[in-house]
mmCIF file of C-alpha atoms in Angstrom:
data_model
loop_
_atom_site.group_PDB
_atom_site.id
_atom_site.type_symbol
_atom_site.label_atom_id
_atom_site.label_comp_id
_atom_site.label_asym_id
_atom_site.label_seq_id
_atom_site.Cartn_x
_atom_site.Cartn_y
_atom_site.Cartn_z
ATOM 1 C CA UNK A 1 101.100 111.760 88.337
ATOM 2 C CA UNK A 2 104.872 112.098 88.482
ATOM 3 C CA UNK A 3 106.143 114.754 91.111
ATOM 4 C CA UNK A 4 108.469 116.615 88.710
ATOM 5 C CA UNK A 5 109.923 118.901 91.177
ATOM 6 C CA UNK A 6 111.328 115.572 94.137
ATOM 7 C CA UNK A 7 112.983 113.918 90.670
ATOM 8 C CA UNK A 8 114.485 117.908 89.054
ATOM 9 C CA UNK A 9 116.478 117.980 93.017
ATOM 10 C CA UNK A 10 118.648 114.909 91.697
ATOM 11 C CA UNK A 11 119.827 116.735 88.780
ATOM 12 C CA UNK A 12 123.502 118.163 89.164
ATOM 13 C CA UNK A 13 124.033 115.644 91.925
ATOM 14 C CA UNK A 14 127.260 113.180 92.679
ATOM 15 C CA UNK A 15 126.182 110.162 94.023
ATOM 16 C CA UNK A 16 128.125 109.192 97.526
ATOM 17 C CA UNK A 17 126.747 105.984 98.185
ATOM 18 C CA UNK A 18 124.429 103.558 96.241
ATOM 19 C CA UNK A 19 121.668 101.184 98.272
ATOM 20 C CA UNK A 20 119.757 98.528 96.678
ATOM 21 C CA UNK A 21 116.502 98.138 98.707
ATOM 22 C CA UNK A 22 114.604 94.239 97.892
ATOM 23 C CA UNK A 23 111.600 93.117 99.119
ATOM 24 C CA UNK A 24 112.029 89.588 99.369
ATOM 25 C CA UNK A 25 111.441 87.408 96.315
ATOM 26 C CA UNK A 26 109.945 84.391 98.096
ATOM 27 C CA UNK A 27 108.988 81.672 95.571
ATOM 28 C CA UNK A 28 110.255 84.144 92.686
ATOM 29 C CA UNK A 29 111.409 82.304 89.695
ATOM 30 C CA UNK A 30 114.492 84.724 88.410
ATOM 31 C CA UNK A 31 115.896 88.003 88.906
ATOM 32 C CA UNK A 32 113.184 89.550 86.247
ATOM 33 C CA UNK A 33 110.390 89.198 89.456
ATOM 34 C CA UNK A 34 112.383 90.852 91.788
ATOM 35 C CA UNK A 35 111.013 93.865 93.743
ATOM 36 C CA UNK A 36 114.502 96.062 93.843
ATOM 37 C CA UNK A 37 114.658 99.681 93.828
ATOM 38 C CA UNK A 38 117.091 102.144 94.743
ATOM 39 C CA UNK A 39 118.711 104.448 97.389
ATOM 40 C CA UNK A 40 120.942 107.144 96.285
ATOM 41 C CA UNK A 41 122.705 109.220 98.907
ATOM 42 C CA UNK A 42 123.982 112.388 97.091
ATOM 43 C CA UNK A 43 126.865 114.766 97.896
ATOM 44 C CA UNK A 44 125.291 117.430 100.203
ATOM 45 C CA UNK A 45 122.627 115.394 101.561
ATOM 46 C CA UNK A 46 122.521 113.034 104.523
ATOM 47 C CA UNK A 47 119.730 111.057 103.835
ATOM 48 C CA UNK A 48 118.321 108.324 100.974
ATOM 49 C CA UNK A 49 116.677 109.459 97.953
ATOM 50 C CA UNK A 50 114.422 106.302 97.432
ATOM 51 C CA UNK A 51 113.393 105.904 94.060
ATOM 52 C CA UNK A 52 110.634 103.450 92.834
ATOM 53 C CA UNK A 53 107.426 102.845 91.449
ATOM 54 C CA UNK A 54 104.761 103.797 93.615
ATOM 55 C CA UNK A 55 103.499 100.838 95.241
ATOM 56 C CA UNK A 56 99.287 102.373 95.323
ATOM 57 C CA UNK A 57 99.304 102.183 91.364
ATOM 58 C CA UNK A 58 102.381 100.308 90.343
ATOM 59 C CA UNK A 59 103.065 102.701 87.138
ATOM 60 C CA UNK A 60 104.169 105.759 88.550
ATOM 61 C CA UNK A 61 107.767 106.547 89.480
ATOM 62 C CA UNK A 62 108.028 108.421 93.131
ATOM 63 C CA UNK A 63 111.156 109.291 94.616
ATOM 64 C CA UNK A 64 111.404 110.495 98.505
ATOM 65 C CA UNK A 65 113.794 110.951 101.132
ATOM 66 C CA UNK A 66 114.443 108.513 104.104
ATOM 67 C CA UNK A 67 116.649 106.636 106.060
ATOM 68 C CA UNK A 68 117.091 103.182 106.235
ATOM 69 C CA UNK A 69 117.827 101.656 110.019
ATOM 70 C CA UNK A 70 119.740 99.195 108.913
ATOM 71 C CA UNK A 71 122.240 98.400 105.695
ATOM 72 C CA UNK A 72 123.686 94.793 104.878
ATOM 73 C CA UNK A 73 126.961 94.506 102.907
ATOM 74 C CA UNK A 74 126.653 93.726 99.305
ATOM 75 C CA UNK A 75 128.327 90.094 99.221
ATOM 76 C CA UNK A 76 125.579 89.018 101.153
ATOM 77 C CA UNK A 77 123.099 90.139 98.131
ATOM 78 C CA UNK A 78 123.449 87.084 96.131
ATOM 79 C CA UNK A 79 123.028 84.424 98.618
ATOM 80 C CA UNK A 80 119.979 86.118 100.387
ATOM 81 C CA UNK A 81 118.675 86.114 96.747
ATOM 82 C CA UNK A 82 119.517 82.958 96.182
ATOM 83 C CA UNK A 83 117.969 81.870 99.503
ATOM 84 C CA UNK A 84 114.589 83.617 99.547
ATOM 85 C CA UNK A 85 113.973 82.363 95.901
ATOM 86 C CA UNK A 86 114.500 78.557 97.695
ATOM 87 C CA UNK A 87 112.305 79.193 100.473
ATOM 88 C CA UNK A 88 115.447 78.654 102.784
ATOM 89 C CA UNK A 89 115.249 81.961 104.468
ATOM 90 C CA UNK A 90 112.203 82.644 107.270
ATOM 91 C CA UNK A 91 112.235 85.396 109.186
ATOM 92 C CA UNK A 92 109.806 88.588 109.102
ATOM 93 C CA UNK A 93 109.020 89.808 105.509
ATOM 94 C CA UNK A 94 110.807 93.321 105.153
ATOM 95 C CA UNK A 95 112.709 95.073 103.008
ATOM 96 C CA UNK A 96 116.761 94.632 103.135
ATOM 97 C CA UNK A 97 119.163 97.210 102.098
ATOM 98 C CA UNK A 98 122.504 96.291 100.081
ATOM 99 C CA UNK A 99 125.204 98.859 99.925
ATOM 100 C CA UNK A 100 126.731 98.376 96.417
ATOM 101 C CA UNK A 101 128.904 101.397 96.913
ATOM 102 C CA UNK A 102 132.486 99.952 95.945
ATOM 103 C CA UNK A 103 131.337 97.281 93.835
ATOM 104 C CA UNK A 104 132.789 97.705 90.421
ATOM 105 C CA UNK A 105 129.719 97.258 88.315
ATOM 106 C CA UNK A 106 128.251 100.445 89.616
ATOM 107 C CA UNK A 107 131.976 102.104 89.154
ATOM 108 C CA UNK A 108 130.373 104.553 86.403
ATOM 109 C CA UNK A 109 127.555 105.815 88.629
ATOM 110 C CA UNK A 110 129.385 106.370 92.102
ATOM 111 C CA UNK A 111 131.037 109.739 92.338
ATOM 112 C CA UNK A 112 129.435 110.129 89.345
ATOM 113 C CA UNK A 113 126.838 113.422 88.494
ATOM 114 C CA UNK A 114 123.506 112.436 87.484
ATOM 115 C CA UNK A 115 123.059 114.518 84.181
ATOM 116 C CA UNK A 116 119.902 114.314 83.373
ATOM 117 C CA UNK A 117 116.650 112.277 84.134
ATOM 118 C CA UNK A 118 114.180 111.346 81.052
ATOM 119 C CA UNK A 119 110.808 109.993 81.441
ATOM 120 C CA UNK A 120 109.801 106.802 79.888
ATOM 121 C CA UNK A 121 106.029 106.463 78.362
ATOM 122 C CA UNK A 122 103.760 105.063 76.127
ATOM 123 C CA UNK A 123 103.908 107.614 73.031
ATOM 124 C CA UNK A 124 99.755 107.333 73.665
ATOM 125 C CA UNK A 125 99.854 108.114 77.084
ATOM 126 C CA UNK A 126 101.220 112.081 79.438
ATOM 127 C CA UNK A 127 102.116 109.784 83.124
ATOM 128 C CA UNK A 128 105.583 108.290 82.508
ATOM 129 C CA UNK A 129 105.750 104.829 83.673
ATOM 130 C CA UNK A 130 109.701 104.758 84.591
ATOM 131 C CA UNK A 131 112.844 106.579 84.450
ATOM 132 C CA UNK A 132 116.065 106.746 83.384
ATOM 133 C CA UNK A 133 118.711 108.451 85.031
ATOM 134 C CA UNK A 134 122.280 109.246 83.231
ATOM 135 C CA UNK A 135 125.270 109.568 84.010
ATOM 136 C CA UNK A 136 128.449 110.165 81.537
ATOM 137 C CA UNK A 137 129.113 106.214 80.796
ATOM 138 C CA UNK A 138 125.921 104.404 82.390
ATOM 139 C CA UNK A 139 122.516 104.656 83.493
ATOM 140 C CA UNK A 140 119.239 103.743 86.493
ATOM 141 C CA UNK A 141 116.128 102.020 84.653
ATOM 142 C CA UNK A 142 113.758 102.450 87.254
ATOM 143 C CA UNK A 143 110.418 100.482 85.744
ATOM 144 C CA UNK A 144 107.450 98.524 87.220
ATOM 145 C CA UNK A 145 106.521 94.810 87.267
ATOM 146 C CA UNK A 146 104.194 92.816 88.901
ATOM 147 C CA UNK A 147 104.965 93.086 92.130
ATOM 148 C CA UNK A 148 106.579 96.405 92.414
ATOM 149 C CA UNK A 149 109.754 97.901 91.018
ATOM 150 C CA UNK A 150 112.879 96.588 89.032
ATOM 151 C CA UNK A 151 116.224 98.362 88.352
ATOM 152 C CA UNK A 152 118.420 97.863 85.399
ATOM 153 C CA UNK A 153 122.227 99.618 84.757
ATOM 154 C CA UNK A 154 124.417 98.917 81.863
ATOM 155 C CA UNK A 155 125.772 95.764 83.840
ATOM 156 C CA UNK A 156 123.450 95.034 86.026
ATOM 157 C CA UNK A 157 120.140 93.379 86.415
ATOM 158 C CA UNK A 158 119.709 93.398 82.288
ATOM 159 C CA UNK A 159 116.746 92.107 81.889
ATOM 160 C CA UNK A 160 115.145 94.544 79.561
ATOM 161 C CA UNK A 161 112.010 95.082 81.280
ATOM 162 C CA UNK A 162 111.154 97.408 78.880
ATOM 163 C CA UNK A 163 110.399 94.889 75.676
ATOM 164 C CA UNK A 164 107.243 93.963 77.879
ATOM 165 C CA UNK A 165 105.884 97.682 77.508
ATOM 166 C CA UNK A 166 106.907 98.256 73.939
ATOM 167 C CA UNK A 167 104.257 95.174 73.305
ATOM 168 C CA UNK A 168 101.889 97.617 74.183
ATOM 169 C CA UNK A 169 102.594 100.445 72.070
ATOM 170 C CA UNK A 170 105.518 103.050 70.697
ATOM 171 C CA UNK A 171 107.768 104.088 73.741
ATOM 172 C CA UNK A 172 109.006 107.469 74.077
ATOM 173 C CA UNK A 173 111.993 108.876 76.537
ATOM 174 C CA UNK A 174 111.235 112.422 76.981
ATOM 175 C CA UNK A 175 113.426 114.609 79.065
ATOM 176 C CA UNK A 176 112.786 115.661 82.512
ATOM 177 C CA UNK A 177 112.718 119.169 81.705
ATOM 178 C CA UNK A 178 110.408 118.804 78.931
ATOM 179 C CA UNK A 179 108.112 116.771 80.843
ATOM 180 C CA UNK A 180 106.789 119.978 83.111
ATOM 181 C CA UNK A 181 105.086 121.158 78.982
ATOM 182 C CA UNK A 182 103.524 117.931 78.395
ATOM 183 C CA UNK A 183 102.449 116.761 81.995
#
C-alpha cells in the first residue's frame, strides 16, 4: 500500500539537486530494462528523497529519505551505461548515483516546485502502481519493470513504460490528494 503521507511532504517543494540512482544493467538489452530511480534533494532538506518502486513487491511506489556516500558526475552516465550493458565493467554490483543537476534536459524540474503528485492505476485496481510528479513545464514517471524501477521526464528516458500496463486494462491518474478517499 502506498504511504500517502512520505509522498504529500514533496508537495510545495523546489528541487535543489536531482540524483539518478542505477543498479547496474549487466547484460541489459536497452535503456527500457534499466533499474533507475530517483533522488530529489529539496529546498529545506539536507538529505535524498529516494523515490522508487518498492523492490519486496515491485508495484508499489515508496519514497524515503537517505543519503548516498558517494555521487558520480553525470557525463560519466552514458559510458558506464554503455559499459555495463557490454559486460566491460566488473567491479562489485551496487548502485551508482549520477548528479544530473545542471544538465539541461532536467532544466524544467531543477529549482522547480513540485505541484502536485497523481497516482497511476489500473481503473480495476485501489494500490497505484507509479507516479507522476509535476512541475509547471515537465514531469517524474516513476513506474515498475522487471527488475525494479524506471524513470521517464518529458526528455528523458521516453520509453513509455506505461503502454505495457494499459495492455492490461483502463489506466487512471488520480491525484494525490484524492487518493487518501479511495485508498
Amino acid at each position: 500500500m502506498i504511504e500517502i503521507q512520505n509522498f504529500n511532504k514533496l508537495i510545495g517543494q523546489k528541487v535543489r539537486r536531482f540524483l539518478i540512482v542505477v543498479w547496474p544493467p549487466i547484460g541489459e538489452a536497452g535503456m527500457s530494462a534499466v533499474d533507475m530511480s530517483i533522488g530529489l534533494i529539496l529546498d529545506e532538506h539536507e538529505g535524498v528523497f529516494h523515490i522508487q518502486i518498492d523492490k519486496d513487491d515491485l508495484w508499489t511506489p515508496i519514497v524515503s529519505e537517505t543519503c548516498f556516500d558517494e555521487i558520480i558526475e553525470w557525463r560519466q552516465f552514458q559510458p558506464r551505461i554503455d559499459g555495463w550493458m557490454k559486460g566491460q565493467i566488473d567491479g562489485p554490483l551496487q548502485h551508482e548515483v549520477f548528479d544530473a543537476t545542471h544538465e539541461s534536459i532536467f532544466g524544467n524540474i531543477v529549482s522547480r516546485e513540485i505541484l502536485d503528485i497523481e497516482c497511476i492505476t489500473l481503473k480495476s485496481e485501489l494500490n497505484p502502481f507509479a507516479i507522476k510528479i509535476c512541475f509547471r513545464d515537465d514531469y517524474l514517471l516513476v513506474s515498475p519493470i522487471s527488475d525494479g524501477t524506471t524513470i521517464e521526464t518529458s526528455l528523458f528516458n521516453k520509453s513509455d513504460n506505461l503502454k505495457v500496463f494499459r495492455k492490461l486494462g483502463e489506466l487512471e491518474l488520480i491525484p494525490l490528494r484524492d487518493a487518501v478517499n479511495r485508498i
